[in-house]
Amino acid sequence: MSDQPPPLAGVAGWPVSHSLSPRLHGHWLARYNLPGFYVPLGIDPKNFETAIRALPMLGFKGVNLTIPFKETILSFADSVSDRAALIGSANTLVFREDGSILADSTDGFGFIENLQQNAPNWDASAGPALVLGAGGASRAVLSSLLSAGAPEIRLTNRTRQRSEILKDHFGARITIVDWNQSEEAADGVNLVVNTTSLGMKGNAELAFNLGDAPENALVTDIVYTPLETGLLASARARGNPVVDGLGMLIFQAVPGFESWFGMRPEVDQALREAILSK
Ligand code: ATR
């Protein structure tokens, strides 16, 4: 009989108690009856590097990162994937046999996979997209839309300077739109995405009228608390196809689970219910 300890993984954050990732990975471990554990790791930022470097010695195969560690990790990871370097943050660490750290970002993958699985008729390359917000989440959304072939991305943000930084980084297919012109910029798009924190439980609503958007434009939100944001509700009411943000959270978890526990997990309704039920 093997005396290999069960593989460990987790999510490192500060605070971390809000994270749904333990529930998500725990569901997959139970469903596939795999040995292993996925745990929340609250790490004081001043101990971040020391704590992360110790994890491989404790039997961890890797971890997810959440606030405030997703950018910091890039300064000391032993290698950084191309997509993490492009996005400027990492959410998935894989520890190699020698204890070295590979930092990867699966946020863009999670975003685009969620749309492709839940709106299979939508084609990123078929028309312009409108992206609201220019923060960290927006970087992942922009990189994945560009690699999926979006011909133009209209980017709008309350603070215009942050849009300009992203245009400098991501290039000519980004068009900057003033925040107060964002509704008009929905004219002719095939996708509207909210990447701001507006509409999240406890925050102000996103005041955005979809009146200028085509009725077949796909509308999605990276906010998933509530699952049906004001933006999604108004899109649904006028007949637009809608994809909620929970799928992005779920799909970004797939590559990490596969690396750490050796099996590519399935995403289905039972998983969504398990995450939402408690
Ligand atoms: P994240 O990493 O989750 O994207 P972030 O980098 O803090 O978080 O970005 C939050 C996004 O929500 C930004 O686009 C932010 O706009 P600013 O760059 O102008 O701050 C947007 N946001 C937050 N509160 C907002 C508000 N009250 N009105 C408009 N945009 C807001």
CSV table of C-alpha atoms and ligand atoms in Angstrom, one decimal:
chain,number,residue,atom,x,y,z
A,1,MET,CA,0.0,0.0,0.0
A,2,SER,CA,1.2,3.5,-0.9
A,3,ASP,CA,2.1,5.7,2.0
A,4,GLN,CA,1.9,8.8,-0.1
A,5,PRO,CA,0.0,11.5,1.9
A,6,PRO,CA,-3.2,12.7,0.3
A,7,PRO,CA,-2.7,15.8,-2.0
A,8,LEU,CA,-3.5,19.1,-0.5
A,9,ALA,CA,-4.6,22.3,-2.1
A,10,GLY,CA,-6.3,25.5,-0.9
A,11,VAL,CA,-7.1,29.1,-1.4
A,12,ALA,CA,-4.8,31.8,0.1
A,13,GLY,CA,-6.3,35.1,0.9
A,14,TRP,CA,-6.6,37.8,3.6
A,15,PRO,CA,-9.4,37.6,4.6
A,16,VAL,CA,-10.4,34.2,3.1
A,17,SER,CA,-13.6,33.2,4.8
A,18,HIS,CA,-15.8,34.5,2.1
A,19,SER,CA,-14.2,32.3,-0.6
A,20,LEU,CA,-16.5,29.8,-2.3
A,21,SER,CA,-13.5,27.8,-3.6
A,22,PRO,CA,-13.4,25.3,-0.7
A,23,ARG,CA,-17.0,24.4,-1.4
A,24,LEU,CA,-16.4,24.1,-5.1
A,25,HIS,CA,-13.3,21.9,-4.9
A,26,GLY,CA,-14.7,20.0,-2.0
A,27,HIS,CA,-17.7,19.1,-4.1
A,28,TRP,CA,-15.5,17.7,-6.9
A,29,LEU,CA,-13.3,15.7,-4.4
A,30,ALA,CA,-16.4,14.1,-2.9
A,31,ARG,CA,-18.1,13.6,-6.3
A,32,TYR,CA,-15.1,11.7,-7.7
A,33,ASN,CA,-14.2,10.1,-4.4
A,34,LEU,CA,-10.6,11.3,-4.6
A,35,PRO,CA,-8.2,11.4,-1.8
A,36,GLY,CA,-7.1,14.9,-0.9
A,37,PHE,CA,-8.2,18.1,0.8
A,38,TYR,CA,-8.8,21.7,-0.2
A,39,VAL,CA,-8.6,24.2,2.6
A,40,PRO,CA,-8.9,28.0,3.2
A,41,LEU,CA,-5.6,29.5,4.1
A,42,GLY,CA,-5.8,32.9,5.8
A,43,ILE,CA,-2.2,34.4,5.5
A,44,ASP,CA,-1.2,37.7,6.9
A,45,PRO,CA,0.3,39.6,3.9
A,46,LYS,CA,3.5,40.3,5.8
A,47,ASN,CA,4.1,36.5,5.9
A,48,PHE,CA,2.9,35.8,2.4
A,49,GLU,CA,6.2,34.7,0.7
A,50,THR,CA,7.4,32.6,3.7
A,51,ALA,CA,4.0,30.9,4.0
A,52,ILE,CA,3.7,30.1,0.3
A,53,ARG,CA,7.3,28.8,0.1
A,54,ALA,CA,6.5,26.4,3.0
A,55,LEU,CA,3.4,24.9,1.5
A,56,PRO,CA,5.2,22.4,-0.9
A,57,MET,CA,7.0,21.0,2.2
A,58,LEU,CA,3.6,20.4,3.9
A,59,GLY,CA,2.3,18.3,1.0
A,60,PHE,CA,0.5,21.1,-1.0
A,61,LYS,CA,0.4,20.6,-4.7
A,62,GLY,CA,-0.6,24.2,-5.3
A,63,VAL,CA,-3.1,26.8,-4.2
A,64,ASN,CA,-5.5,29.4,-5.6
A,65,LEU,CA,-4.9,33.0,-4.7
A,66,THR,CA,-7.4,35.7,-3.9
A,67,ILE,CA,-7.3,39.3,-2.6
A,68,PRO,CA,-4.7,40.7,-1.9
A,69,PHE,CA,-2.1,38.2,-3.3
A,70,LYS,CA,-2.9,37.9,-7.0
A,71,GLU,CA,-0.5,40.6,-8.1
A,72,THR,CA,2.2,40.2,-5.4
A,73,ILE,CA,2.9,36.6,-6.3
A,74,LEU,CA,4.4,37.7,-9.7
A,75,SER,CA,7.4,39.3,-7.9
A,76,PHE,CA,8.7,36.0,-6.5
A,77,ALA,CA,7.1,33.1,-8.4
A,78,ASP,CA,9.8,30.9,-10.0
A,79,SER,CA,8.0,31.0,-13.3
A,80,VAL,CA,5.0,32.9,-14.6
A,81,SER,CA,2.8,31.7,-17.5
A,82,ASP,CA,2.4,33.9,-20.5
A,83,ARG,CA,-1.3,34.5,-19.7
A,84,ALA,CA,-0.6,35.5,-16.1
A,85,ALA,CA,2.1,37.9,-17.3
A,86,LEU,CA,-0.3,39.4,-19.8
A,87,ILE,CA,-3.1,39.8,-17.3
A,88,GLY,CA,-0.7,40.9,-14.6
A,89,SER,CA,-1.9,38.6,-11.9
A,90,ALA,CA,-2.1,34.9,-11.0
A,91,ASN,CA,-4.9,33.0,-9.3
A,92,THR,CA,-3.5,29.5,-9.6
A,93,LEU,CA,-0.2,28.2,-8.3
A,94,VAL,CA,1.3,24.8,-9.1
A,95,PHE,CA,4.1,23.6,-7.0
A,96,ARG,CA,6.6,21.4,-8.9
A,97,GLU,CA,8.4,18.3,-7.4
A,98,ASP,CA,11.4,20.5,-6.4
A,99,GLY,CA,9.2,23.0,-4.6
A,100,SER,CA,9.4,25.7,-7.3
A,101,ILE,CA,6.3,27.8,-7.9
A,102,LEU,CA,4.6,28.2,-11.3
A,103,ALA,CA,2.1,31.1,-11.2
A,104,ASP,CA,-0.7,30.9,-13.7
A,105,SER,CA,-3.9,32.8,-14.4
A,106,THR,CA,-7.1,31.0,-15.3
A,107,ASP,CA,-9.4,34.0,-14.9
A,108,GLY,CA,-9.5,34.8,-18.6
A,109,PHE,CA,-10.0,31.1,-19.4
A,110,GLY,CA,-12.9,31.0,-16.8
A,111,PHE,CA,-14.5,34.0,-18.3
A,112,ILE,CA,-14.5,32.9,-21.9
A,113,GLU,CA,-15.3,29.2,-21.1
A,114,ASN,CA,-18.4,30.3,-19.2
A,115,LEU,CA,-19.7,32.2,-22.2
A,116,GLN,CA,-18.8,29.4,-24.7
A,117,GLN,CA,-20.5,26.7,-22.6
A,118,ASN,CA,-23.6,28.7,-21.7
A,119,ALA,CA,-24.1,30.7,-24.9
A,120,PRO,CA,-22.7,28.4,-27.6
A,121,ASN,CA,-24.1,30.5,-30.4
A,122,TRP,CA,-22.2,33.6,-29.3
A,123,ASP,CA,-18.9,34.1,-31.3
A,124,ALA,CA,-16.3,36.5,-29.9
A,125,SER,CA,-15.0,37.3,-33.4
A,126,ALA,CA,-18.4,38.2,-34.8
A,127,GLY,CA,-18.7,41.7,-33.5
A,128,PRO,CA,-17.5,44.4,-31.1
A,129,ALA,CA,-17.7,44.0,-27.3
A,130,LEU,CA,-18.5,46.6,-24.7
A,131,VAL,CA,-16.6,46.2,-21.4
A,132,LEU,CA,-17.5,48.2,-18.4
A,133,GLY,CA,-14.7,48.7,-15.9
A,134,ALA,CA,-10.9,48.8,-16.1
A,135,GLY,CA,-9.8,47.1,-12.8
A,136,GLY,CA,-8.1,43.7,-12.2
A,137,ALA,CA,-11.0,41.7,-13.5
A,138,SER,CA,-11.2,43.7,-16.6
A,139,ARG,CA,-7.6,42.7,-17.5
A,140,ALA,CA,-8.6,39.0,-17.6
A,141,VAL,CA,-11.7,39.7,-19.6
A,142,LEU,CA,-9.9,41.9,-22.2
A,143,SER,CA,-7.1,39.3,-22.6
A,144,SER,CA,-9.5,36.4,-23.2
A,145,LEU,CA,-11.7,38.4,-25.6
A,146,LEU,CA,-8.7,39.4,-27.6
A,147,SER,CA,-7.4,35.9,-27.8
A,148,ALA,CA,-10.8,34.7,-28.8
A,149,GLY,CA,-10.7,37.1,-31.8
A,150,ALA,CA,-12.8,40.1,-30.7
A,151,PRO,CA,-12.4,42.6,-33.5
A,152,GLU,CA,-13.0,45.6,-31.3
A,153,ILE,CA,-13.4,46.2,-27.5
A,154,ARG,CA,-15.1,49.4,-26.4
A,155,LEU,CA,-13.7,50.0,-22.9
A,156,THR,CA,-15.4,52.3,-20.5
A,157,ASN,CA,-14.5,53.2,-16.9
A,158,ARG,CA,-15.3,55.9,-14.4
A,159,THR,CA,-11.6,56.7,-14.1
A,160,ARG,CA,-10.6,57.2,-17.8
A,161,GLN,CA,-6.9,57.0,-17.0
A,162,ARG,CA,-7.3,53.3,-16.0
A,163,SER,CA,-8.8,52.6,-19.5
A,164,GLU,CA,-5.8,54.4,-21.1
A,165,ILE,CA,-3.4,52.2,-19.2
A,166,LEU,CA,-5.2,49.1,-20.4
A,167,LYS,CA,-5.2,50.4,-24.0
A,168,ASP,CA,-1.5,50.9,-23.8
A,169,HIS,CA,-1.1,47.4,-22.6
A,170,PHE,CA,-3.5,45.5,-24.8
A,171,GLY,CA,-3.3,47.5,-28.0
A,172,ALA,CA,-5.1,48.8,-31.0
A,173,ARG,CA,-8.3,46.7,-30.8
A,174,ILE,CA,-9.2,48.6,-27.6
A,175,THR,CA,-11.3,51.8,-28.1
A,176,ILE,CA,-11.8,54.0,-25.1
A,177,VAL,CA,-15.2,55.4,-24.4
A,178,ASP,CA,-16.1,58.0,-21.8
A,179,TRP,CA,-18.0,56.6,-18.8
A,180,ASN,CA,-20.9,59.0,-19.6
A,181,GLN,CA,-21.0,57.8,-23.2
A,182,SER,CA,-21.1,54.1,-22.3
A,183,GLU,CA,-24.8,53.5,-23.1
A,184,GLU,CA,-24.4,54.8,-26.7
A,185,ALA,CA,-21.4,52.6,-27.1
A,186,ALA,CA,-23.6,49.5,-26.8
A,187,ASP,CA,-24.9,50.2,-30.3
A,188,GLY,CA,-23.9,47.3,-32.6
A,189,VAL,CA,-22.1,45.2,-30.0
A,190,ASN,CA,-22.5,41.4,-29.6
A,191,LEU,CA,-21.4,41.4,-26.0
A,192,VAL,CA,-21.9,43.6,-22.9
A,193,VAL,CA,-19.8,42.8,-19.8
A,194,ASN,CA,-19.8,44.4,-16.4
A,195,THR,CA,-16.4,44.0,-14.7
A,196,THR,CA,-17.0,46.7,-12.1
A,197,SER,CA,-18.1,46.0,-8.6
A,198,LEU,CA,-21.4,47.8,-9.1
A,199,GLY,CA,-24.5,45.7,-8.6
A,200,MET,CA,-22.7,43.5,-6.1
A,201,LYS,CA,-24.6,42.9,-2.8
A,202,GLY,CA,-23.8,45.9,-0.5
A,203,ASN,CA,-22.6,48.1,-3.4
A,204,ALA,CA,-24.5,50.7,-5.5
A,205,GLU,CA,-26.4,49.4,-8.5
A,206,LEU,CA,-24.9,49.7,-12.0
A,207,ALA,CA,-27.0,52.4,-13.6
A,208,PHE,CA,-26.8,51.2,-17.2
A,209,ASN,CA,-29.6,51.3,-19.7
A,210,LEU,CA,-29.3,48.7,-22.4
A,211,GLY,CA,-31.6,50.6,-24.8
A,212,ASP,CA,-28.9,51.0,-27.5
A,213,ALA,CA,-27.7,47.4,-27.4
A,214,PRO,CA,-28.9,45.0,-30.1
A,215,GLU,CA,-31.5,42.5,-28.7
A,216,ASN,CA,-29.3,39.5,-29.6
A,217,ALA,CA,-26.2,40.9,-27.8
A,218,LEU,CA,-25.1,38.6,-25.0
A,219,VAL,CA,-25.1,40.3,-21.6
A,220,THR,CA,-22.9,39.0,-18.8
A,221,ASP,CA,-21.7,40.2,-15.4
A,222,ILE,CA,-18.7,39.0,-13.4
A,223,VAL,CA,-20.7,39.9,-10.2
A,224,TYR,CA,-22.4,36.7,-8.9
A,225,THR,CA,-23.8,38.0,-5.6
A,226,PRO,CA,-26.6,38.3,-6.4
A,227,LEU,CA,-26.7,35.8,-9.2
A,228,GLU,CA,-29.2,37.9,-11.1
A,229,THR,CA,-27.8,41.4,-11.0
A,230,GLY,CA,-29.8,44.4,-12.0
A,231,LEU,CA,-28.0,44.4,-15.4
A,232,LEU,CA,-28.8,40.8,-16.1
A,233,ALA,CA,-32.4,41.3,-15.0
A,234,SER,CA,-32.9,44.2,-17.3
A,235,ALA,CA,-31.2,42.3,-20.2
A,236,ARG,CA,-33.4,39.3,-19.6
A,237,ALA,CA,-36.5,41.5,-19.6
A,238,ARG,CA,-35.8,42.9,-23.0
A,239,GLY,CA,-35.0,39.5,-24.5
A,240,ASN,CA,-31.2,39.5,-24.6
A,241,PRO,CA,-29.3,36.2,-23.9
A,242,VAL,CA,-27.8,36.3,-20.5
A,243,VAL,CA,-25.0,34.4,-18.7
A,244,ASP,CA,-24.4,34.9,-15.0
A,245,GLY,CA,-21.0,35.3,-13.3
A,246,LEU,CA,-21.0,32.2,-11.2
A,247,GLY,CA,-19.8,30.1,-14.2
A,248,MET,CA,-16.6,32.2,-14.4
A,249,LEU,CA,-15.8,31.3,-10.8
A,250,ILE,CA,-16.5,27.7,-11.5
A,251,PHE,CA,-14.6,27.4,-14.8
A,252,GLN,CA,-11.5,29.2,-13.5
A,253,ALA,CA,-11.2,26.4,-10.9
A,254,VAL,CA,-11.0,23.6,-13.5
A,255,PRO,CA,-7.3,23.8,-14.5
A,256,GLY,CA,-6.1,24.0,-10.9
A,257,PHE,CA,-8.2,21.0,-9.8
A,258,GLU,CA,-6.9,19.0,-12.7
A,259,SER,CA,-3.2,19.9,-11.9
A,260,TRP,CA,-3.5,19.2,-8.2
A,261,PHE,CA,-5.8,16.2,-8.0
A,262,GLY,CA,-5.2,14.6,-11.4
A,263,MET,CA,-8.6,14.6,-12.9
A,264,ARG,CA,-10.4,17.2,-15.1
A,265,PRO,CA,-13.7,17.8,-13.3
A,266,GLU,CA,-17.0,18.4,-14.9
A,267,VAL,CA,-19.1,21.5,-14.5
A,268,ASP,CA,-22.8,20.8,-14.2
A,269,GLN,CA,-26.0,22.0,-12.5
A,270,ALA,CA,-25.4,19.9,-9.4
A,271,LEU,CA,-22.2,21.8,-8.8
A,272,ARG,CA,-23.9,25.1,-9.1
A,273,GLU,CA,-26.6,24.0,-6.7
A,274,ALA,CA,-24.0,22.7,-4.2
A,275,ILE,CA,-22.3,26.1,-4.3
A,276,LEU,CA,-25.5,28.0,-3.9
A,277,SER,CA,-27.3,25.8,-1.4
A,278,LYS,CA,-25.4,26.5,1.8
B,1,ATR,P1,-11.3,44.2,-9.5
B,1,ATR,O1,-9.9,43.7,-9.4
B,1,ATR,O2,-12.4,43.4,-8.9
B,1,ATR,O3,-11.7,44.5,-10.9
B,1,ATR,P2,-10.8,47.0,-8.9
B,1,ATR,O4,-9.4,46.9,-9.5
B,1,ATR,O5,-10.9,47.7,-7.6
B,1,ATR,O6,-11.3,45.5,-8.6
B,1,ATR,O7,-11.8,47.6,-10.0
B,1,ATR,C1,-13.1,47.9,-9.6
B,1,ATR,C2,-13.8,48.4,-10.9
B,1,ATR,O8,-15.1,48.9,-10.5
B,1,ATR,C3,-13.1,49.6,-11.5
B,1,ATR,O9,-13.4,49.7,-12.9
B,1,ATR,C4,-13.8,50.8,-10.8
B,1,ATR,O10,-13.8,52.0,-11.4
B,1,ATR,P3,-12.6,53.1,-11.1
B,1,ATR,O11,-11.4,52.6,-11.8
B,1,ATR,O12,-13.1,54.4,-11.6
B,1,ATR,O13,-12.4,53.1,-9.6
B,1,ATR,C5,-15.2,50.3,-10.8
B,1,ATR,N1,-16.1,50.9,-9.8
B,1,ATR,C6,-16.1,50.7,-8.4
B,1,ATR,N2,-17.0,51.5,-7.8
B,1,ATR,C7,-17.6,52.3,-8.8
B,1,ATR,C8,-18.5,53.3,-8.8
B,1,ATR,N3,-19.2,53.7,-7.7
B,1,ATR,N4,-18.8,53.9,-10.0
B,1,ATR,C9,-18.2,53.5,-11.2
B,1,ATR,N5,-17.3,52.5,-11.2
B,1,ATR,C10,-16.9,51.9,-10.1
